[in-house]
């Protein structure tokens, strides 16, 4: 019997082996159909599915992280907040490891601000900022909390500590931790955002810290650092919201009261809130009445102001600012608890005010200070939010200059902005003849008016005037707004059509 005859036979179709074969064929057809359906999916659909899966994983990771943060915040709320006894102990502990900076009266700035101005040059610390106070205090507390047997083992072997610390920082806190970690034999890892100045990144590496570049701003870097601390069993040190950090920063307040006991106002830059929390606690404890503490923060990252309005720390959108060290999206919860007990008010400053403050300090005090360090002074200068107020005029005011770590390239741009804001660097457009000697006549007039030409550029192609005319852009250095007005008048009187761009 051939194969065809077999298939026509009833017993063939009812044979168990044949039924198994049919089931197998059906499974293959089903698999082929599902495969074809998968293949029919467009590449966009596959990508969307992949993104959806990744998003679910990221959401789960974020939920786990949020839970850990809430637990940590609850523990922090239950713990006692920083008080003057913490600051006093920190003062004794860190005394041998930091520089005591003396308040210096500035006669030029006093006249300019219509008050007696004292500058506290914290940029003269070893790593260029006040952050050393809190960093050293935090590391010393961790060392003190470690077991005696481990300390004895370290002293015998003279090796590094068996534990390490990690932090998220845009620069100054990282530098302080790296330096004092090296001094005290503690390994340091720092997560830095992409906006961190190159100078600070390079110096951290020079101090032996492990640097990880992660996050668009300090908030994202902080999230990553907290996760890494759990994975690698490192001690996370918050740069502005750790109790030891706040206490260390508060030692500055004790020194202010020692140097200027008759102080009326202390104007403090605000980022994450650790500095103003510690300083205000010390000031108001030593002088409960008769001295105000005013916070100042950049309007491009007003996290403390937002927290005051909301009654609790809330995230704000961070924009690039000259005060990069103050660009913290959410003020610290512990720091906010302390600060709200003592701080009288908080004001904002814009980028122009900050650039002028940096310029004034370099020109008149011969002090190179970064944008965040100059923010307090920015509020007191003419045009600033505190200038000319009745409660400011004639008072004794201390201004901490918190840091001096600024890239030279950034410093050049900041100075140019300061000169422009001061109407000492001006750009304008003038229309001149395109014949030989046309531009020469313009430059001759600028020379006669005492304007120093920094740049000049002429444009022919995109004008809607006669073909024998050319538009010239001039960048000139002047002596101020009065000089600028004289130059403008001279240009108009000499028949030059101009587009004038003075700064308000």
mmCIF file of C-alpha atoms in Angstrom, residues 311-503:
data_model
loop_
_atom_site.group_PDB
_atom_site.id
_atom_site.type_symbol
_atom_site.label_atom_id
_atom_site.label_comp_id
_atom_site.label_asym_id
_atom_site.label_seq_id
_atom_site.Cartn_x
_atom_site.Cartn_y
_atom_site.Cartn_z
ATOM 1 C CA UNK A 311 6.315 76.355 54.013
ATOM 2 C CA UNK A 312 8.615 73.442 53.194
ATOM 3 C CA UNK A 313 11.453 72.597 50.772
ATOM 4 C CA UNK A 314 10.148 72.281 47.218
ATOM 5 C CA UNK A 315 12.055 71.733 43.951
ATOM 6 C CA UNK A 316 12.597 74.669 41.604
ATOM 7 C CA UNK A 317 13.795 74.805 38.025
ATOM 8 C CA UNK A 318 17.533 75.435 37.875
ATOM 9 C CA UNK A 319 18.953 77.765 35.234
ATOM 10 C CA UNK A 320 22.616 78.369 34.504
ATOM 11 C CA UNK A 321 23.865 81.152 36.749
ATOM 12 C CA UNK A 322 27.139 82.925 37.511
ATOM 13 C CA UNK A 323 26.594 81.720 41.075
ATOM 14 C CA UNK A 324 27.013 78.057 40.076
ATOM 15 C CA UNK A 325 27.891 77.019 43.629
ATOM 16 C CA UNK A 326 24.436 78.156 44.795
ATOM 17 C CA UNK A 327 22.502 76.321 42.054
ATOM 18 C CA UNK A 328 20.683 73.835 44.312
ATOM 19 C CA UNK A 329 17.176 72.846 43.112
ATOM 20 C CA UNK A 330 15.818 72.042 46.587
ATOM 21 C CA UNK A 331 16.945 73.600 49.853
ATOM 22 C CA UNK A 332 17.928 71.074 52.535
ATOM 23 C CA UNK A 333 15.107 70.041 54.878
ATOM 24 C CA UNK A 334 17.275 70.082 58.020
ATOM 25 C CA UNK A 335 18.924 73.368 57.010
ATOM 26 C CA UNK A 336 15.489 74.866 56.325
ATOM 27 C CA UNK A 337 14.262 73.844 59.776
ATOM 28 C CA UNK A 338 17.178 75.632 61.408
ATOM 29 C CA UNK A 339 17.178 78.688 59.141
ATOM 30 C CA UNK A 340 13.481 79.471 59.528
ATOM 31 C CA UNK A 341 14.021 79.838 63.298
ATOM 32 C CA UNK A 342 16.651 82.558 62.919
ATOM 33 C CA UNK A 343 16.779 84.134 59.436
ATOM 34 C CA UNK A 344 14.931 87.445 59.126
ATOM 35 C CA UNK A 345 14.434 87.580 55.345
ATOM 36 C CA UNK A 346 15.770 86.469 51.978
ATOM 37 C CA UNK A 347 16.196 88.605 48.847
ATOM 38 C CA UNK A 348 17.094 87.881 45.226
ATOM 39 C CA UNK A 349 19.809 89.221 42.919
ATOM 40 C CA UNK A 350 20.134 89.004 39.147
ATOM 41 C CA UNK A 351 23.103 88.046 36.980
ATOM 42 C CA UNK A 352 24.035 91.675 36.325
ATOM 43 C CA UNK A 353 24.283 92.392 40.062
ATOM 44 C CA UNK A 354 26.518 89.351 40.590
ATOM 45 C CA UNK A 355 28.874 90.242 37.731
ATOM 46 C CA UNK A 356 29.256 93.811 39.018
ATOM 47 C CA UNK A 357 30.000 92.505 42.535
ATOM 48 C CA UNK A 358 32.795 90.270 41.190
ATOM 49 C CA UNK A 359 34.163 93.253 39.239
ATOM 50 C CA UNK A 360 34.080 95.609 42.262
ATOM 51 C CA UNK A 361 35.929 93.113 44.458
ATOM 52 C CA UNK A 362 38.702 92.616 41.903
ATOM 53 C CA UNK A 363 39.122 96.300 41.046
ATOM 54 C CA UNK A 364 38.853 97.796 44.509
ATOM 55 C CA UNK A 365 39.684 95.045 47.017
ATOM 56 C CA UNK A 366 42.061 92.975 44.855
ATOM 57 C CA UNK A 367 40.001 89.897 45.773
ATOM 58 C CA UNK A 368 39.121 87.202 43.224
ATOM 59 C CA UNK A 369 35.757 85.775 44.290
ATOM 60 C CA UNK A 370 33.437 83.407 42.433
ATOM 61 C CA UNK A 371 29.866 84.362 41.584
ATOM 62 C CA UNK A 372 28.292 82.509 44.497
ATOM 63 C CA UNK A 373 30.766 84.043 46.935
ATOM 64 C CA UNK A 374 29.971 87.562 45.735
ATOM 65 C CA UNK A 375 26.184 87.160 45.860
ATOM 66 C CA UNK A 376 25.815 88.742 49.306
ATOM 67 C CA UNK A 377 27.686 91.867 48.243
ATOM 68 C CA UNK A 378 25.656 92.005 45.009
ATOM 69 C CA UNK A 379 22.506 92.754 47.000
ATOM 70 C CA UNK A 380 24.158 95.712 48.793
ATOM 71 C CA UNK A 381 25.681 97.485 45.779
ATOM 72 C CA UNK A 382 23.807 100.228 43.873
ATOM 73 C CA UNK A 383 21.027 98.555 41.919
ATOM 74 C CA UNK A 384 20.918 95.596 44.314
ATOM 75 C CA UNK A 385 17.797 94.573 46.221
ATOM 76 C CA UNK A 386 19.104 95.885 49.584
ATOM 77 C CA UNK A 387 20.717 99.109 48.385
ATOM 78 C CA UNK A 388 19.287 102.331 49.807
ATOM 79 C CA UNK A 389 16.869 100.719 52.260
ATOM 80 C CA UNK A 390 16.426 102.722 55.485
ATOM 81 C CA UNK A 391 17.295 99.676 57.609
ATOM 82 C CA UNK A 392 20.554 99.229 55.653
ATOM 83 C CA UNK A 393 21.948 102.772 55.444
ATOM 84 C CA UNK A 394 24.583 103.492 58.099
ATOM 85 C CA UNK A 395 24.565 99.987 59.597
ATOM 86 C CA UNK A 396 27.518 97.731 60.427
ATOM 87 C CA UNK A 397 27.209 94.900 57.908
ATOM 88 C CA UNK A 398 29.293 91.729 57.596
ATOM 89 C CA UNK A 399 29.385 89.985 54.216
ATOM 90 C CA UNK A 400 30.969 86.514 53.993
ATOM 91 C CA UNK A 401 32.830 86.020 50.694
ATOM 92 C CA UNK A 402 32.209 82.296 50.593
ATOM 93 C CA UNK A 403 34.429 81.085 47.764
ATOM 94 C CA UNK A 404 37.021 82.038 45.185
ATOM 95 C CA UNK A 405 37.150 78.988 42.908
ATOM 96 C CA UNK A 406 36.364 80.426 39.492
ATOM 97 C CA UNK A 407 37.712 79.298 36.116
ATOM 98 C CA UNK A 408 39.920 81.892 34.447
ATOM 99 C CA UNK A 409 37.864 81.629 31.250
ATOM 100 C CA UNK A 410 34.656 82.166 33.203
ATOM 101 C CA UNK A 411 36.283 85.023 35.117
ATOM 102 C CA UNK A 412 37.032 86.792 31.832
ATOM 103 C CA UNK A 413 33.399 86.492 30.735
ATOM 104 C CA UNK A 414 32.137 87.632 34.136
ATOM 105 C CA UNK A 415 34.376 90.707 34.057
ATOM 106 C CA UNK A 416 33.173 91.581 30.557
ATOM 107 C CA UNK A 417 29.579 91.275 31.723
ATOM 108 C CA UNK A 418 30.385 93.425 34.716
ATOM 109 C CA UNK A 419 31.976 96.098 32.528
ATOM 110 C CA UNK A 420 28.984 96.003 30.179
ATOM 111 C CA UNK A 421 26.519 96.244 33.070
ATOM 112 C CA UNK A 422 28.572 99.168 34.398
ATOM 113 C CA UNK A 423 28.324 100.896 30.984
ATOM 114 C CA UNK A 424 32.097 100.741 30.636
ATOM 115 C CA UNK A 425 31.968 98.216 27.807
ATOM 116 C CA UNK A 426 29.527 99.289 25.123
ATOM 117 C CA UNK A 427 28.553 98.028 21.687
ATOM 118 C CA UNK A 428 26.759 100.136 19.098
ATOM 119 C CA UNK A 429 26.153 100.230 15.339
ATOM 120 C CA UNK A 430 27.040 103.177 13.114
ATOM 121 C CA UNK A 431 26.431 103.645 9.386
ATOM 122 C CA UNK A 432 29.389 105.089 7.436
ATOM 123 C CA UNK A 433 30.447 105.667 3.836
ATOM 124 C CA UNK A 434 31.939 102.639 2.068
ATOM 125 C CA UNK A 435 34.504 104.804 0.365
ATOM 126 C CA UNK A 436 38.185 104.854 1.399
ATOM 127 C CA UNK A 437 38.564 106.658 4.716
ATOM 128 C CA UNK A 438 34.946 106.119 5.852
ATOM 129 C CA UNK A 439 35.792 103.858 8.789
ATOM 130 C CA UNK A 440 38.975 105.842 9.484
ATOM 131 C CA UNK A 441 36.910 108.981 10.162
ATOM 132 C CA UNK A 442 34.737 107.034 12.622
ATOM 133 C CA UNK A 443 37.717 105.591 14.501
ATOM 134 C CA UNK A 444 39.303 109.046 14.606
ATOM 135 C CA UNK A 445 36.182 110.421 16.296
ATOM 136 C CA UNK A 446 36.168 107.549 18.801
ATOM 137 C CA UNK A 447 39.809 108.266 19.607
ATOM 138 C CA UNK A 448 39.101 111.974 20.126
ATOM 139 C CA UNK A 449 36.270 111.062 22.519
ATOM 140 C CA UNK A 450 38.585 108.848 24.598
ATOM 141 C CA UNK A 451 36.875 105.576 23.653
ATOM 142 C CA UNK A 452 39.160 102.537 23.529
ATOM 143 C CA UNK A 453 38.163 100.286 20.608
ATOM 144 C CA UNK A 454 38.029 96.618 21.666
ATOM 145 C CA UNK A 455 36.484 95.235 18.460
ATOM 146 C CA UNK A 456 35.155 96.512 15.138
ATOM 147 C CA UNK A 457 33.247 94.712 12.373
ATOM 148 C CA UNK A 458 31.647 96.028 9.194
ATOM 149 C CA UNK A 459 28.651 94.608 7.306
ATOM 150 C CA UNK A 460 27.837 95.218 3.622
ATOM 151 C CA UNK A 461 25.686 92.367 2.320
ATOM 152 C CA UNK A 462 22.581 92.417 4.528
ATOM 153 C CA UNK A 463 21.793 96.131 4.520
ATOM 154 C CA UNK A 464 18.708 97.814 3.084
ATOM 155 C CA UNK A 465 20.463 101.113 2.407
ATOM 156 C CA UNK A 466 22.492 102.507 -0.476
ATOM 157 C CA UNK A 467 25.236 100.240 -1.832
ATOM 158 C CA UNK A 468 27.842 102.874 -0.993
ATOM 159 C CA UNK A 469 27.030 102.616 2.724
ATOM 160 C CA UNK A 470 28.329 100.105 5.292
ATOM 161 C CA UNK A 471 27.192 99.327 8.826
ATOM 162 C CA UNK A 472 29.944 99.103 11.437
ATOM 163 C CA UNK A 473 29.601 97.382 14.803
ATOM 164 C CA UNK A 474 31.921 98.854 17.424
ATOM 165 C CA UNK A 475 32.759 97.524 20.884
ATOM 166 C CA UNK A 476 34.402 100.251 22.944
ATOM 167 C CA UNK A 477 35.621 100.628 26.517
ATOM 168 C CA UNK A 478 34.464 103.777 28.319
ATOM 169 C CA UNK A 479 34.570 105.329 31.789
ATOM 170 C CA UNK A 480 30.882 104.898 32.578
ATOM 171 C CA UNK A 481 27.392 106.064 31.698
ATOM 172 C CA UNK A 482 28.309 109.774 31.507
ATOM 173 C CA UNK A 483 31.129 109.049 29.071
ATOM 174 C CA UNK A 484 28.736 106.899 27.012
ATOM 175 C CA UNK A 485 26.229 109.745 26.732
ATOM 176 C CA UNK A 486 28.956 112.158 25.568
ATOM 177 C CA UNK A 487 30.040 109.678 22.883
ATOM 178 C CA UNK A 488 26.475 109.208 21.700
ATOM 179 C CA UNK A 489 25.991 112.957 21.416
ATOM 180 C CA UNK A 490 29.234 113.347 19.423
ATOM 181 C CA UNK A 491 28.260 110.596 16.963
ATOM 182 C CA UNK A 492 24.866 112.148 16.283
ATOM 183 C CA UNK A 493 26.331 115.640 15.874
ATOM 184 C CA UNK A 494 28.808 114.273 13.303
ATOM 185 C CA UNK A 495 25.983 112.799 11.222
ATOM 186 C CA UNK A 496 26.370 109.116 12.007
ATOM 187 C CA UNK A 497 23.101 107.117 12.025
ATOM 188 C CA UNK A 498 23.522 104.859 15.066
ATOM 189 C CA UNK A 499 21.826 102.001 16.887
ATOM 190 C CA UNK A 500 22.613 102.565 20.553
ATOM 191 C CA UNK A 501 22.638 99.706 23.083
ATOM 192 C CA UNK A 502 23.309 101.074 26.574
ATOM 193 C CA UNK A 503 22.641 98.915 29.680
#
